[in-house]
Every structure is written in structure tokens, then in C-alpha cells.
CSV table of C-alpha atoms in Angstrom, one decimal:
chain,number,residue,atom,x,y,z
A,154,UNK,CA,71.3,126.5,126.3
A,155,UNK,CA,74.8,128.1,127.3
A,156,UNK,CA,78.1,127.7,125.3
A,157,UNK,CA,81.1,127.9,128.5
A,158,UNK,CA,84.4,128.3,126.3
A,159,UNK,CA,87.0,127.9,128.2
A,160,UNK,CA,90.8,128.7,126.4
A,161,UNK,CA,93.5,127.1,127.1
A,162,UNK,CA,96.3,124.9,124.6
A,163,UNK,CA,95.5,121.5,123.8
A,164,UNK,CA,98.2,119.1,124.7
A,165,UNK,CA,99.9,118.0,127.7
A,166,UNK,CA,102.8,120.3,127.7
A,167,UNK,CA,100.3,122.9,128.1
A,168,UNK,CA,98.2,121.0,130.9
A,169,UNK,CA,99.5,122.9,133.6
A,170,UNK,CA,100.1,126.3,132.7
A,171,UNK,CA,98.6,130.0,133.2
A,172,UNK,CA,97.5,130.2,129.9
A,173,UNK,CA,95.4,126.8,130.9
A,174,UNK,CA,93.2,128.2,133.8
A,175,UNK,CA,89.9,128.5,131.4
A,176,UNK,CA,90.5,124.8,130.4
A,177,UNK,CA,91.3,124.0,134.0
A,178,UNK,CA,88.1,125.8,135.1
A,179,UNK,CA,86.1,123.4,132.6
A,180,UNK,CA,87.8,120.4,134.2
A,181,UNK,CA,86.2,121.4,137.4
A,182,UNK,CA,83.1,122.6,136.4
A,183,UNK,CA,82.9,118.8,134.0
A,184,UNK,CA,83.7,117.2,137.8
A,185,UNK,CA,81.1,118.9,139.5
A,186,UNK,CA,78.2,118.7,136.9
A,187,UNK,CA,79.3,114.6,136.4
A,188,UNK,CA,80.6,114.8,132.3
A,189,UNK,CA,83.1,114.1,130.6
A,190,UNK,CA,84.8,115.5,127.4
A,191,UNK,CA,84.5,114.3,123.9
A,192,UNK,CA,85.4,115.3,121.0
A,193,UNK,CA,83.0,117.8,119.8
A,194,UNK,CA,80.6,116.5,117.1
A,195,UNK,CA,80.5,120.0,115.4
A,196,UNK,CA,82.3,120.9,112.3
A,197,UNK,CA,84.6,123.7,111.4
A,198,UNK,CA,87.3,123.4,114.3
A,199,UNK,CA,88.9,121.0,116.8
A,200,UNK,CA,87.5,121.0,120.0
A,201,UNK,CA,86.6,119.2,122.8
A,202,UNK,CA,83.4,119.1,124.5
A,203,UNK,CA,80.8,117.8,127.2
A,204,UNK,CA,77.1,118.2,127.5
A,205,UNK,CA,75.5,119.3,130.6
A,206,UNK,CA,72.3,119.8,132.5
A,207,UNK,CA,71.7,121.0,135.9
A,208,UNK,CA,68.8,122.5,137.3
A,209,UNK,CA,66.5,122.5,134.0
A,210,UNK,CA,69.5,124.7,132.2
A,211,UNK,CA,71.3,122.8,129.4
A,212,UNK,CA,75.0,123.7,128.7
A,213,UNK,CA,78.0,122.5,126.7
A,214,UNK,CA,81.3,123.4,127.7
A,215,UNK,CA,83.6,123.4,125.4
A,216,UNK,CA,87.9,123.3,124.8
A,217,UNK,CA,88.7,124.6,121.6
A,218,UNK,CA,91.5,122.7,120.4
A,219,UNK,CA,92.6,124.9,117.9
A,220,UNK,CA,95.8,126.7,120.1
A,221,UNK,CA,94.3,129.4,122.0
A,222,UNK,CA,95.1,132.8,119.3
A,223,UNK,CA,92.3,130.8,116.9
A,224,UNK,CA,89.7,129.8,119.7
A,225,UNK,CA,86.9,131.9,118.0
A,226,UNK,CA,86.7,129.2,115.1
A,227,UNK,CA,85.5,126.6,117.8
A,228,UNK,CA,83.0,128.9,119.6
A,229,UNK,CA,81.5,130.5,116.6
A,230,UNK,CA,81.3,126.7,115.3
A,231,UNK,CA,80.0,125.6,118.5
A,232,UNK,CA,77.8,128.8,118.6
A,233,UNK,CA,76.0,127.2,114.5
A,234,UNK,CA,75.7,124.2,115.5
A,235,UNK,CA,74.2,124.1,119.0
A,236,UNK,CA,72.0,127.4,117.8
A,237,UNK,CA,73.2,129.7,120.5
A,238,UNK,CA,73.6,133.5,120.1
A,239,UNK,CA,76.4,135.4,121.9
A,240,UNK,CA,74.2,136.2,124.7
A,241,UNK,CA,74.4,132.6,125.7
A,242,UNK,CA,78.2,132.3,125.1
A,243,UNK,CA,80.2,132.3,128.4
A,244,UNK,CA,84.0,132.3,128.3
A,245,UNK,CA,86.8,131.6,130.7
A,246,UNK,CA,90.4,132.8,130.7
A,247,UNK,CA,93.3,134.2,132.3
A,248,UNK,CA,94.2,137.8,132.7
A,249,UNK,CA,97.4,138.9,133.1
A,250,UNK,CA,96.0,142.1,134.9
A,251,UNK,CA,94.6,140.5,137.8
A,252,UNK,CA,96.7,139.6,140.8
A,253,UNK,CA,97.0,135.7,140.6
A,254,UNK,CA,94.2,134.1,142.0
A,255,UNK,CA,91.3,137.1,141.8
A,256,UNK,CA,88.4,136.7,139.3
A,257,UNK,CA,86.2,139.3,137.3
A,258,UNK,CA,82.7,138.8,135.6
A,259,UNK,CA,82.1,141.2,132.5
A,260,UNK,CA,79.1,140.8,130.2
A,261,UNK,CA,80.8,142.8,127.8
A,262,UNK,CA,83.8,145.0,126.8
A,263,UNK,CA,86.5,144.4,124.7
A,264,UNK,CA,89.7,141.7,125.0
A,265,UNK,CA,91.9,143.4,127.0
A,266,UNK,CA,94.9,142.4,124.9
A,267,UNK,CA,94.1,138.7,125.0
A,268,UNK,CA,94.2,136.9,121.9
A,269,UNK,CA,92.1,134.0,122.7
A,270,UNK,CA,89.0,136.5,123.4
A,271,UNK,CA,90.1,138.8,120.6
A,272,UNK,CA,89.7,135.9,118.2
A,273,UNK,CA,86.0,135.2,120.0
A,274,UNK,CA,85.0,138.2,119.3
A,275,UNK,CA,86.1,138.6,116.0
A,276,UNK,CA,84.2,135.3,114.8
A,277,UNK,CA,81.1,136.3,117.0
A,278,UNK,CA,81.0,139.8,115.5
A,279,UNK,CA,80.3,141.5,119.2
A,280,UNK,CA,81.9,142.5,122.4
A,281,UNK,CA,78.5,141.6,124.3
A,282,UNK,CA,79.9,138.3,125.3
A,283,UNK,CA,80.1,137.2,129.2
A,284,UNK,CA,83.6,136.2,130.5
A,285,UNK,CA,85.4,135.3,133.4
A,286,UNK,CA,88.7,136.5,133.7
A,287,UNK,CA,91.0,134.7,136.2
A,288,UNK,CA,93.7,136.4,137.3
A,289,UNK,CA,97.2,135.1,136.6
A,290,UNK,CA,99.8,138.5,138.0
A,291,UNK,CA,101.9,140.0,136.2
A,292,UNK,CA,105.3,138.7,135.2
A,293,UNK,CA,108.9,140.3,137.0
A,294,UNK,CA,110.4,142.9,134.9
A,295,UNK,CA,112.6,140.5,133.0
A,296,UNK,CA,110.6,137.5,132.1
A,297,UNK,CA,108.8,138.1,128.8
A,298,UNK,CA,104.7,138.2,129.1
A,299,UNK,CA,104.7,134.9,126.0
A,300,UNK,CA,106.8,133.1,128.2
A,301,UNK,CA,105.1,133.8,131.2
A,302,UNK,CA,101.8,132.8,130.3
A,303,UNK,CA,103.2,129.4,129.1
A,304,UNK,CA,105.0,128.8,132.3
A,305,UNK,CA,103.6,126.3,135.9
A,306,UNK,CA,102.4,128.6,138.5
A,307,UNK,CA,105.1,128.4,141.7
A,308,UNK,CA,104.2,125.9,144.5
A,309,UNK,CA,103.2,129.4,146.7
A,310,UNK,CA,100.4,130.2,144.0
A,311,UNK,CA,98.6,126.5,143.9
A,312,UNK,CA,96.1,127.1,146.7
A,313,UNK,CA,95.3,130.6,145.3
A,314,UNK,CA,94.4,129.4,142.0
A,315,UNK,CA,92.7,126.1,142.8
A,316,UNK,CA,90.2,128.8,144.7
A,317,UNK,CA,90.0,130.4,141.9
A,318,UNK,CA,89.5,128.3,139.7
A,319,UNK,CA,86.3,126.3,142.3
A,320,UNK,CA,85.4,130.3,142.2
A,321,UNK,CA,85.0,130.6,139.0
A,322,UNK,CA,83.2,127.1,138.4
A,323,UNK,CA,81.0,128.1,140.5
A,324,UNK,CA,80.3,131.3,139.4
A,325,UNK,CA,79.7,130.0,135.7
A,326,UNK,CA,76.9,128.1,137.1
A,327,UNK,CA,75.3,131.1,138.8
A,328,UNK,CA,75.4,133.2,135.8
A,329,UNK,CA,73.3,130.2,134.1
A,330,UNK,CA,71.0,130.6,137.1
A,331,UNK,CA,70.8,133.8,138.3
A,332,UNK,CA,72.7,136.4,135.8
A,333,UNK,CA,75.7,138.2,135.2
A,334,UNK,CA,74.7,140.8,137.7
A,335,UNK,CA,74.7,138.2,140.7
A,336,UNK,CA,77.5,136.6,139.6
A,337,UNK,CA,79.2,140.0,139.7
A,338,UNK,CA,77.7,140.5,143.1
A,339,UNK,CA,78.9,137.6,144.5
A,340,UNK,CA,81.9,136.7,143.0
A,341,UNK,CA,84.1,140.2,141.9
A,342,UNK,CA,84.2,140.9,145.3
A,343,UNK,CA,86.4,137.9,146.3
A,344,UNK,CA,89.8,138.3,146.4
């Protein structure tokens, strides 16, 4: 069984922003495999989440609901209560280091500066976690990154991301298949 954290903020206001892409990648990947979200029946922290099965390989993908800097608490509770170690976990988010639209596969390394995936790895105890990074760009010069993330992506950045986002649904599912290295194969080279 997989765990596919995607981080995001719960709430409408947040529906729609950069910070949102991991929950927005769930959304997709919940479209594709035919589930829908619940709440999560696991104590410890909010979250949302939806079984899954798809070619003999079980999954839950899961929307921790506790704002993104404490997502940990929901995967490590997810993690106890579905009996999955890290090297089960997947997790989704954007990267402000990417150009808007690319994605990158890791099966390790450390958060880059994000606080969601800091806080995962903190409650897990390991950087040997898989994640897919989407790429959100940088912000100008004089827009501050905490805004930035929290803002809509422009009208000329929509088809970019709804690739990437099918990309990266798509790529979760081959990592459950196949493995982080033909994920990597196949999906770091896009651009």
C-alpha cells in the first residue's frame, strides 16, 4: 500500500493557488482512479482522504488538512494507521525553483526550503521519502515569495500547469507501478 500526500491549504480561499498544486494533483489523480475524498478515518490530524486500487496496488491519497507548515502530523498519522513505512510514502508539492509548469521526481534529499515537506520529514524521521515537485517559477523581484505562493496562477500559466499537474498524476501512478527510477525516466525530462 502507498500513502500520496499531496500539500496544499484546506479551504476554498486556498482552492486555486500555487501553494495548492499537490492537492490539485490528488484531485486529478481521485478523477482518474474513480474516488472520492472523505474525511480521513485516522486519528491525530485533519485530513482528507480516498482509498484506491488500480492494477492490484492499493493506495490512499491523502489532503492533510492541517495548513500546509504542519502537514507531517497527517502523513505520519496516516503513515500508523494504514501501516506504511516511508518507503511507501509519496508526496506532491510545488517548488518554487522550477519554472512553472516542469516537474521533478526525487526518492530522497532534503526540503528544499519548503515547509510542508520539512514538516514530513521531521514527523517521519528520514529524508528517504519520494516526492514530486511541481514547478511554480519564481516570483518578480518585488512580490514577496509568502505572497506569491498564496496567489492564482495568471491566465498565460493555466495550460502549463493543468499539464503538469495530468503529468504528475500520471507519474504517481507509475512510481506505484514501475519505480522511482522510471518515473524519473520518463517524466524529469518533460518540460
Amino acid at each position: 500500500m502507498y500513502i500520496v500526500a499531496g500539500l496544499g491549504n484546506p479551504g476554498s480561499r486556498y482552492e486555486t493557488t500555487r501553494h495548492n498544486v499537490g492537492f490539485m494533483t490528488l484531485d486529478r489523480l481521485a478523477r482518474e482512479l474513480g474516488v472520492a475524498f472523505r474525511r480521513a478515518p485516522m486519528r491525530g490530524a485533519p485530513a482528507m482522504a480516498a482509498r484506491a486500487r488500480r492494477d492490484g496496488i492499493d493506495a490512499v491519497l491523502l489532503k492533510p488538512h492541517t495548513y500546509m507548515n504542519l502537514s507531517g502530523l497527517a502523513v505520519r498519522a496516516a503513515a500508523s494507521y494504514y501501516g506504511v513505512g516511508p518507503e511507501s510514502i509519496i508526496v506532491v508539492y510545488d517548488d518554487l525553483d522550477l519554472e512553472v509548469g516542469r516537474i521533478r521526481i526525487r526518492a530522497r534529499g532534503s526540503s528544499g526550503g519548503h515547509r510542508g515537506m520539512r514538516s514530513v520529514i521531521d514527523e517521519m524521521g528520514t529524508e528517504e521519502i519520494v516526492r514530486v515537485r511541481i514547478g511554480i517559477g519564481r516570483p518578480p523581484p518585488w512580490e514577496d515569495s509568502a505572497d506569491y505562493v498564496l496567489s492564482s496562477f495568471v491566465p498565460e500559466e493555466l495550460p502549463l500547469m493543468s499539464d503538469a499537474i495530468t503529468n504528475a498524476a500520471k507519474a504517481i501512478l507509475c512510481i506505484m507501478a514501475e519505480g522511482v527510477e522510471a518515473a524519473q525516466t520518463e517524466f524529469n525530462r518533460i518540460s
